[in-house]
PDB file of C-alpha atoms in Angstrom:
ATOM      1  CA  MET C 233     101.432  14.327  83.882  1.00  0.00           C
ATOM      2  CA  LYS C 234     103.551  15.507  86.724  1.00  0.00           C
ATOM      3  CA  LYS C 235     106.719  15.516  84.709  1.00  0.00           C
ATOM      4  CA  ALA C 236     105.079  17.520  82.009  1.00  0.00           C
ATOM      5  CA  MET C 237     104.176  20.060  84.586  1.00  0.00           C
ATOM      6  CA  GLU C 238     107.414  20.426  85.967  1.00  0.00           C
ATOM      7  CA  VAL C 239     108.833  20.842  82.501  1.00  0.00           C
ATOM      8  CA  ILE C 240     106.290  23.659  81.782  1.00  0.00           C
ATOM      9  CA  VAL C 241     106.980  25.436  84.982  1.00  0.00           C
ATOM     10  CA  GLN C 242     110.715  25.289  84.260  1.00  0.00           C
ATOM     11  CA  VAL C 243     110.242  26.618  80.913  1.00  0.00           C
ATOM     12  CA  LYS C 244     108.351  29.188  81.890  1.00  0.00           C
ATOM     13  CA  PHE C 245     110.501  30.205  84.639  1.00  0.00           C
ATOM     14  CA  VAL C 246     113.669  30.073  82.283  1.00  0.00           C
ATOM     15  CA  TRP C 247     111.798  32.059  79.824  1.00  0.00           C
ATOM     16  CA  GLY C 248     110.600  34.559  82.063  1.00  0.00           C
ATOM     17  CA  LEU C 249     114.210  35.151  83.191  1.00  0.00           C
ATOM     18  CA  PHE C 250     115.451  35.412  79.610  1.00  0.00           C
ATOM     19  CA  PHE C 251     112.937  37.684  78.485  1.00  0.00           C
ATOM     20  CA  ALA C 252     113.358  40.028  81.580  1.00  0.00           C
ATOM     21  CA  ALA C 253     117.274  40.038  80.807  1.00  0.00           C
ATOM     22  CA  SER C 254     116.838  40.933  77.150  1.00  0.00           C
ATOM     23  CA  VAL C 255     114.557  43.747  78.019  1.00  0.00           C
ATOM     24  CA  ILE C 256     116.756  44.990  80.618  1.00  0.00           C
ATOM     25  CA  ILE C 257     119.854  44.892  78.262  1.00  0.00           C
ATOM     26  CA  TYR C 258     117.781  46.330  75.502  1.00  0.00           C
ATOM     27  CA  THR C 259     116.651  49.224  77.654  1.00  0.00           C
ATOM     28  CA  ILE C 260     120.296  50.040  78.726  1.00  0.00           C
ATOM     29  CA  ILE C 261     121.653  49.819  75.299  1.00  0.00           C
ATOM     30  CA  ASN C 262     118.732  52.123  74.310  1.00  0.00           C
ATOM     31  CA  MET C 263     119.515  54.591  77.018  1.00  0.00           C
ATOM     32  CA  LEU C 264     123.124  54.687  76.061  1.00  0.00           C
ATOM     33  CA  LEU C 265     122.332  55.422  72.489  1.00  0.00           C
ATOM     34  CA  GLY C 266     119.840  58.269  73.763  1.00  0.00           C
ATOM     35  CA  ASN C 267     116.525  56.860  73.333  1.00  0.00           C
ATOM     36  CA  THR C 268     113.902  57.163  75.940  1.00  0.00           C
ATOM     37  CA  SER C 269     111.497  54.544  75.235  1.00  0.00           C
ATOM     38  CA  ILE C 270     111.083  51.039  73.861  1.00  0.00           C
ATOM     39  CA  GLU C 271     108.826  50.340  70.987  1.00  0.00           C
ATOM     40  CA  LEU C 272     106.094  47.751  71.057  1.00  0.00           C
ATOM     41  CA  ILE C 273     107.626  45.956  68.082  1.00  0.00           C
ATOM     42  CA  ALA C 274     110.781  45.673  69.935  1.00  0.00           C
ATOM     43  CA  VAL C 275     109.058  43.875  72.732  1.00  0.00           C
ATOM     44  CA  TRP C 276     107.529  41.431  70.239  1.00  0.00           C
ATOM     45  CA  GLN C 277     110.991  40.729  68.748  1.00  0.00           C
ATOM     46  CA  LEU C 278     112.419  40.155  72.052  1.00  0.00           C
ATOM     47  CA  LEU C 279     109.573  37.818  72.868  1.00  0.00           C
ATOM     48  CA  LEU C 280     110.314  35.880  69.663  1.00  0.00           C
ATOM     49  CA  LEU C 281     114.095  35.723  70.117  1.00  0.00           C
ATOM     50  CA  THR C 282     113.757  34.481  73.763  1.00  0.00           C
ATOM     51  CA  ILE C 283     111.457  31.782  72.853  1.00  0.00           C
ATOM     52  CA  VAL C 284     114.042  30.522  70.318  1.00  0.00           C
ATOM     53  CA  ILE C 285     116.869  30.902  72.757  1.00  0.00           C
ATOM     54  CA  VAL C 286     114.896  28.945  75.637  1.00  0.00           C
ATOM     55  CA  PHE C 287     114.137  26.314  72.976  1.00  0.00           C
ATOM     56  CA  ILE C 288     117.946  25.917  72.233  1.00  0.00           C
ATOM     57  CA  HIS C 289     118.661  26.093  75.782  1.00  0.00           C
ATOM     58  CA  TYR C 290     116.226  23.143  76.687  1.00  0.00           C
ATOM     59  CA  LEU C 291     117.549  21.211  73.528  1.00  0.00           C
ATOM     60  CA  ILE C 292     120.972  21.169  75.012  1.00  0.00           C
ATOM     61  CA  PHE C 293     120.547  21.287  78.888  1.00  0.00           C
ATOM     62  CA  GLY C 294     117.236  19.734  79.122  1.00  0.00           C
ATOM     63  CA  GLU C 295     116.650  16.174  80.411  1.00  0.00           C
ATOM     64  CA  PHE C 296     115.619  14.629  77.256  1.00  0.00           C
ATOM     65  CA  ILE C 297     118.496  15.173  74.716  1.00  0.00           C
ATOM     66  CA  LEU C 298     122.354  15.150  75.138  1.00  0.00           C
ATOM     67  CA  THR C 299     121.757  13.662  78.740  1.00  0.00           C
ATOM     68  CA  ASP C 300     125.387  12.042  78.518  1.00  0.00           C
ATOM     69  CA  LEU C 301     127.432  15.106  77.804  1.00  0.00           C
ATOM     70  CA  SER C 302     129.441  16.694  80.284  1.00  0.00           C
ATOM     71  CA  ILE C 303     128.544  20.377  81.155  1.00  0.00           C
ATOM     72  CA  LYS C 304     131.518  21.891  79.337  1.00  0.00           C
ATOM     73  CA  LYS C 305     130.639  20.047  76.238  1.00  0.00           C
ATOM     74  CA  LYS C 306     127.063  21.284  76.408  1.00  0.00           C
ATOM     75  CA  ILE C 307     128.385  24.915  77.010  1.00  0.00           C
ATOM     76  CA  PHE C 308     130.513  24.582  73.932  1.00  0.00           C
ATOM     77  CA  ILE C 309     127.608  23.706  72.042  1.00  0.00           C
ATOM     78  CA  HIS C 310     125.303  26.253  73.403  1.00  0.00           C
ATOM     79  CA  PHE C 311     127.555  29.158  73.144  1.00  0.00           C
ATOM     80  CA  PRO C 312     127.993  29.278  69.280  1.00  0.00           C
ATOM     81  CA  LEU C 313     124.185  28.232  68.693  1.00  0.00           C
ATOM     82  CA  CYS C 314     123.015  30.996  70.777  1.00  0.00           C
ATOM     83  CA  TYR C 315     125.652  33.474  69.384  1.00  0.00           C
ATOM     84  CA  LEU C 316     124.454  32.694  65.704  1.00  0.00           C
ATOM     85  CA  THR C 317     121.003  32.699  66.822  1.00  0.00           C
ATOM     86  CA  ILE C 318     121.073  36.185  68.197  1.00  0.00           C
ATOM     87  CA  LEU C 319     123.226  37.318  65.281  1.00  0.00           C
ATOM     88  CA  VAL C 320     120.659  36.321  62.631  1.00  0.00           C
ATOM     89  CA  PHE C 321     117.803  37.831  64.773  1.00  0.00           C
ATOM     90  CA  ILE C 322     119.405  41.302  65.200  1.00  0.00           C
ATOM     91  CA  ASN C 323     120.196  41.197  61.563  1.00  0.00           C
ATOM     92  CA  LEU C 324     116.757  40.497  60.568  1.00  0.00           C
ATOM     93  CA  TYR C 325     115.353  43.040  63.097  1.00  0.00           C
ATOM     94  CA  GLY C 326     117.819  45.527  61.713  1.00  0.00           C
ATOM     95  CA  TRP C 327     119.336  46.478  65.103  1.00  0.00           C
ATOM     96  CA  ILE C 328     122.961  46.276  63.714  1.00  0.00           C
ATOM     97  CA  ASN C 329     124.685  46.402  60.435  1.00  0.00           C
ATOM     98  CA  ILE C 330     126.479  42.952  60.290  1.00  0.00           C
ATOM     99  CA  THR C 331     128.443  44.084  57.175  1.00  0.00           C
ATOM    100  CA  SER C 332     130.750  46.135  59.502  1.00  0.00           C
ATOM    101  CA  PHE C 333     133.505  44.430  61.027  1.00  0.00           C
ATOM    102  CA  ASN C 334     133.769  46.786  63.857  1.00  0.00           C
ATOM    103  CA  THR C 335     129.926  46.242  64.688  1.00  0.00           C
ATOM    104  CA  ILE C 336     130.475  42.519  64.511  1.00  0.00           C
ATOM    105  CA  LEU C 337     133.550  42.707  66.874  1.00  0.00           C
ATOM    106  CA  THR C 338     131.634  44.860  69.333  1.00  0.00           C
ATOM    107  CA  PHE C 339     128.715  42.445  69.295  1.00  0.00           C
ATOM    108  CA  SER C 340     131.052  39.466  69.704  1.00  0.00           C
ATOM    109  CA  GLY C 341     132.739  41.208  72.743  1.00  0.00           C
ATOM    110  CA  ILE C 342     129.537  42.205  74.435  1.00  0.00           C
ATOM    111  CA  TYR C 343     128.228  38.568  73.859  1.00  0.00           C
ATOM    112  CA  LEU C 344     131.065  37.173  75.188  1.00  0.00           C
ATOM    113  CA  PHE C 345     131.050  39.328  78.342  1.00  0.00           C
ATOM    114  CA  PHE C 346     127.468  38.541  79.091  1.00  0.00           C
ATOM    115  CA  TYR C 347     127.704  34.864  78.274  1.00  0.00           C
ATOM    116  CA  LEU C 348     130.649  34.309  80.515  1.00  0.00           C
ATOM    117  CA  SER C 349     129.123  36.299  83.259  1.00  0.00           C
ATOM    118  CA  ILE C 350     125.914  34.444  83.195  1.00  0.00           C
ATOM    119  CA  VAL C 351     127.807  30.991  83.179  1.00  0.00           C
ATOM    120  CA  ASN C 352     130.067  32.298  85.945  1.00  0.00           C
ATOM    121  CA  SER C 353     127.053  33.342  88.045  1.00  0.00           C
ATOM    122  CA  LEU C 354     125.281  30.172  87.598  1.00  0.00           C
ATOM    123  CA  TYR C 355     128.461  27.998  88.223  1.00  0.00           C
ATOM    124  CA  LEU C 356     128.802  29.961  91.593  1.00  0.00           C
ATOM    125  CA  TYR C 357     125.304  29.656  92.402  1.00  0.00           C
ATOM    126  CA  TYR C 358     125.044  25.941  91.840  1.00  0.00           C
ATOM    127  CA  LYS C 359     128.417  25.419  93.821  1.00  0.00           C
ATOM    128  CA  ILE C 360     127.234  27.349  96.630  1.00  0.00           C
ATOM    129  CA  THR C 361     123.852  25.853  96.914  1.00  0.00           C
ATOM    130  CA  GLY C 362     125.263  22.233  96.309  1.00  0.00           C
ATOM    131  CA  GLU C 363     127.703  22.736  99.152  1.00  0.00           C
ATOM    132  CA  GLU C 364     124.946  24.098 101.403  1.00  0.00           C
ATOM    133  CA  LEU C 365     122.721  21.132 100.585  1.00  0.00           C
ATOM    134  CA  ASN C 366     125.616  18.751 100.981  1.00  0.00           C
ATOM    135  CA  ALA C 367     126.586  20.227 104.467  1.00  0.00           C
ATOM    136  CA  LYS C 368     122.812  19.985 105.431  1.00  0.00           C
ATOM    137  CA  LEU C 369     122.690  16.303 104.303  1.00  0.00           C
ATOM    138  CA  ALA C 370     125.807  15.499 106.247  1.00  0.00           C
ATOM    139  CA  ILE C 371     124.362  17.074 109.344  1.00  0.00           C
ATOM    140  CA  TYR C 372     120.942  14.917 108.652  1.00  0.00           C
ATOM    141  CA  LYS C 373     122.931  11.920 108.449  1.00  0.00           C
ATOM    142  CA  GLN C 374     124.889  12.499 111.459  1.00  0.00           C
ATOM    143  CA  ASN C 375     121.949  13.259 113.411  1.00  0.00           C
ATOM    144  CA  LYS C 376     120.214  10.213 112.163  1.00  0.00           C
ATOM    145  CA  LYS C 377     123.108   8.140 113.261  1.00  0.00           C
ATOM    146  CA  SER C 378     123.311   9.718 116.503  1.00  0.00           C
ATOM    147  CA  SER C 379     119.513   9.094 117.176  1.00  0.00           C
ATOM    148  CA  LYS C 380     119.913   5.236 116.704  1.00  0.00           C
TER     149      LYS C 380
END
């Protein structure tokens, strides 16, 4: 039961981050296009899209499937799955016309930029926090040895 609760909290947290990020990105793009409001249907569309993306995220990066793959291999699987999923959804929603090569090229560039930014941010975050935790652990071990 404890493990189930941990997974639920993690999924809820990650979904919240993805949903907030998608709303912010959608709002910025809408502002650049001259729109001043977001339609309620777009919120529901973003909700469904982020649920699917979180599901893909947990299939690949979760603790139950693909546990023996390296993080690089997981990223190489995650990147195209999310790309295709988002491309299908934005085509279904009519947000872009995928018959235009320039539109696909623009979408691909924006997707690549955001994906690489997020992956690098997460890498730096985990590297910094991992180094901090390792330093604290080393101090703890040293204090424990000196107290004996």
